[in-house]
Short mmCIF file of C-alpha atoms in Angstrom, two decimals:
data_model
loop_
_atom_site.label_atom_id
_atom_site.label_comp_id
_atom_site.label_asym_id
_atom_site.label_seq_id
_atom_site.Cartn_x
_atom_site.Cartn_y
_atom_site.Cartn_z
CA MET A 193 21.78 -33.29 -13.85
CA ASP A 194 20.33 -30.13 -15.29
CA PRO A 195 20.62 -29.31 -18.99
CA GLY A 196 23.78 -27.35 -19.68
CA GLU A 197 25.51 -28.77 -16.60
CA THR A 198 28.77 -30.58 -17.29
CA VAL A 199 30.73 -33.00 -15.11
CA LEU A 200 34.17 -31.61 -14.30
CA TRP A 201 35.49 -34.37 -12.01
CA THR A 202 34.42 -37.54 -10.21
CA GLY A 203 36.21 -39.47 -7.47
CA GLU A 204 35.95 -41.39 -4.21
CA ALA A 205 36.59 -40.29 -0.64
CA GLY A 206 39.86 -41.36 0.94
CA PRO A 207 40.18 -42.64 4.52
CA VAL A 208 38.48 -40.40 7.08
CA PRO A 209 40.50 -38.74 9.87
CA PRO A 210 39.79 -40.05 13.40
CA TRP A 211 38.60 -36.65 14.72
CA TYR A 212 35.85 -36.63 12.07
CA ARG A 213 34.53 -40.03 13.10
CA ARG A 214 34.51 -39.03 16.79
CA ARG A 215 32.66 -35.79 16.05
CA ASN A 216 30.01 -37.57 13.99
CA ALA A 217 29.57 -40.26 16.67
CA VAL A 218 29.03 -37.61 19.37
CA ILE A 219 26.51 -35.74 17.19
CA ALA A 220 24.60 -38.96 16.40
CA VAL A 221 24.42 -39.97 20.08
CA CYS A 222 23.11 -36.51 21.01
CA VAL A 223 20.46 -36.60 18.28
CA TYR A 224 19.25 -40.10 19.18
CA ALA A 225 19.23 -39.31 22.91
CA THR A 226 17.14 -36.21 22.24
CA LEU A 227 14.74 -38.22 20.04
CA ALA A 228 14.46 -40.84 22.77
CA ALA A 229 13.70 -38.27 25.44
CA VAL A 230 11.05 -36.55 23.31
CA ILE A 231 9.31 -39.65 21.95
CA VAL A 232 9.57 -42.12 24.79
CA GLY A 233 9.72 -39.67 27.68
CA PRO A 234 10.74 -40.52 31.23
CA SER A 235 9.64 -44.15 30.82
CA ILE A 236 12.82 -44.96 28.86
CA LEU A 237 14.36 -46.67 31.87
CA VAL A 238 11.33 -48.86 32.60
CA SER A 239 12.14 -52.55 32.78
CA GLY A 240 10.13 -55.52 31.57
CA TRP A 241 7.93 -55.46 28.49
CA ASN A 242 7.69 -51.66 28.46
CA GLY A 243 11.47 -51.34 28.51
CA LEU A 244 11.77 -53.90 25.69
CA LEU A 245 9.14 -52.03 23.66
CA ASN A 246 10.96 -48.72 24.25
CA ALA A 247 14.25 -50.26 23.11
CA ALA A 248 12.58 -51.67 19.98
CA VAL A 249 11.07 -48.27 19.14
CA LEU A 250 14.46 -46.56 19.53
CA ALA A 251 16.21 -49.20 17.41
CA LEU A 252 13.61 -48.80 14.68
CA LEU A 253 13.93 -45.01 14.85
CA SER A 254 17.70 -45.19 14.51
CA VAL A 255 17.46 -47.45 11.44
CA LEU A 256 14.77 -45.32 9.78
CA THR A 257 16.30 -41.91 10.53
CA ARG A 258 19.90 -42.81 9.64
CA PRO A 259 19.51 -42.14 5.89
CA LEU A 260 17.79 -38.80 6.59
CA TRP A 261 20.46 -37.78 9.08
CA ALA A 262 23.17 -38.95 6.69
CA ARG A 263 21.79 -36.91 3.81
CA TRP A 264 22.14 -33.75 5.85
CA SER A 265 25.68 -34.47 7.00
CA LEU A 266 26.98 -36.56 4.08
CA THR A 267 30.62 -35.86 3.20
CA LEU A 268 31.87 -39.36 2.39
CA GLY A 269 31.28 -41.50 -0.67
CA HIS A 270 31.44 -40.82 -4.39
CA TYR A 271 32.08 -37.19 -5.32
CA THR A 272 30.96 -35.46 -8.51
CA VAL A 273 31.90 -31.87 -9.27
CA THR A 274 29.82 -30.26 -12.02
CA SER A 275 29.77 -26.79 -13.48
CA ARG A 276 27.00 -25.81 -11.00
CA ARG A 277 27.23 -28.05 -7.93
CA ILE A 278 28.96 -30.68 -5.83
CA ILE A 279 27.22 -34.02 -5.41
CA VAL A 280 28.10 -36.61 -2.74
CA GLU A 281 26.51 -40.09 -3.03
CA ARG A 282 26.69 -43.14 -0.78
CA ARG A 283 24.70 -46.21 0.29
CA ILE A 284 23.63 -46.27 3.94
CA ASN A 285 21.54 -49.15 5.34
CA GLY A 286 20.84 -50.19 1.75
CA PHE A 287 19.40 -46.78 0.83
CA ARG A 288 21.07 -44.58 -1.77
CA VAL A 289 21.71 -41.22 -0.09
CA ARG A 290 22.57 -38.17 -2.17
CA ARG A 291 23.57 -34.67 -1.14
CA SER A 292 23.81 -31.85 -3.65
CA GLU A 293 25.12 -28.35 -2.91
CA LEU A 294 25.14 -25.43 -5.36
CA LEU A 295 28.58 -23.89 -5.87
CA THR A 296 27.04 -20.42 -5.55
CA ASP A 297 25.86 -21.26 -1.99
CA LEU A 298 29.32 -22.36 -0.79
CA THR A 299 32.27 -20.31 0.42
CA THR A 300 35.56 -20.47 -1.45
CA PRO A 301 37.12 -23.87 -0.68
CA LYS A 302 40.53 -24.42 0.81
CA LEU A 303 42.96 -27.29 0.87
CA LEU A 304 43.57 -28.97 4.23
CA GLU A 305 46.88 -30.61 5.22
CA ASP A 306 45.55 -34.15 4.69
CA GLY A 307 44.57 -33.54 1.04
CA SER A 308 40.92 -32.80 1.79
CA ILE A 309 38.99 -29.90 0.29
CA ALA A 310 36.89 -27.97 2.82
CA PHE A 311 34.23 -25.35 2.45
CA GLY A 312 34.78 -23.67 5.80
CA ASP A 313 37.12 -25.49 8.19
CA PRO A 314 35.08 -27.97 10.30
CA ARG A 315 37.69 -27.97 13.07
CA GLU A 316 37.42 -24.19 13.38
CA GLN A 317 33.60 -24.24 13.02
CA GLU A 318 33.83 -21.91 10.01
CA ASN A 319 30.66 -21.29 8.04
CA PRO A 320 30.59 -23.33 4.78
CA GLY A 321 27.99 -21.05 3.16
CA HIS A 322 24.35 -19.97 3.00
CA ARG A 323 21.52 -21.23 0.82
CA ALA A 324 19.30 -18.77 -1.07
CA SER A 325 16.67 -19.28 1.65
CA GLY A 326 19.14 -17.99 4.26
CA LEU A 327 19.74 -21.39 5.91
CA LEU A 328 23.30 -22.43 6.70
CA VAL A 329 24.84 -25.14 4.55
CA PRO A 330 25.88 -28.16 6.65
CA PRO A 331 29.65 -28.71 6.82
CA LEU A 332 31.07 -30.00 3.55
CA VAL A 333 34.51 -31.61 3.26
CA LEU A 334 35.68 -33.73 0.35
CA HIS A 335 37.98 -36.12 2.22
CA LYS A 336 41.43 -37.03 0.91
CA VAL A 337 40.79 -36.21 -2.73
CA PRO A 338 43.32 -37.65 -5.21
CA ASP A 339 45.14 -34.78 -6.98
CA ALA A 340 43.47 -32.34 -4.58
CA GLU A 341 45.20 -29.22 -5.94
CA HIS A 342 43.85 -29.86 -9.45
CA VAL A 343 40.33 -30.54 -8.14
CA LEU A 344 40.50 -27.41 -5.93
CA ALA A 345 41.40 -25.31 -8.99
CA LEU A 346 38.48 -26.85 -10.94
CA ILE A 347 36.04 -26.05 -8.12
CA ARG A 348 37.26 -22.47 -7.73
CA GLU A 349 37.01 -21.86 -11.48
CA ALA A 350 33.51 -23.39 -11.60
CA GLN A 351 32.48 -21.19 -8.65
CA ARG A 352 33.72 -18.05 -10.45
CA ASP A 353 31.82 -19.07 -13.61
CA ALA A 354 28.61 -19.93 -11.68
CA ARG A 355 28.64 -16.63 -9.80
CA GLY A 356 29.20 -14.74 -13.06
#
């Protein structure tokens, strides 16, 4: 953490809703299929040793790119809310993956029916915010937060303070 940054709350993600798992599975399949088409090309359906080699390359790619992909889309794990940012940490394939988003880059959060805190509603494809560089922030939902109303109030207050 940066000097002058204080931890306001820490907690763990609750169970994930089924629609979220389905959406992430569809996105992952699309990404890996695109990678396969670009890297391996039309020979992906070749049988024999070439087909086995292609399958091994794709399996290795999926294992190696999973932590990178997860860092971009990480919303599950251990949550930390500080005076300046939200941090989500988790272990994936033995690698520690960490995502950190500045509160000033995020839209005002809202409470979902299931006790989750969302920056932009992922079901409605609402924008969760913009980084200083102009890039969109990937969807960010803190799933099934214990005492969600209290945590939501802490985040909103920290956002007001960070924005000045």
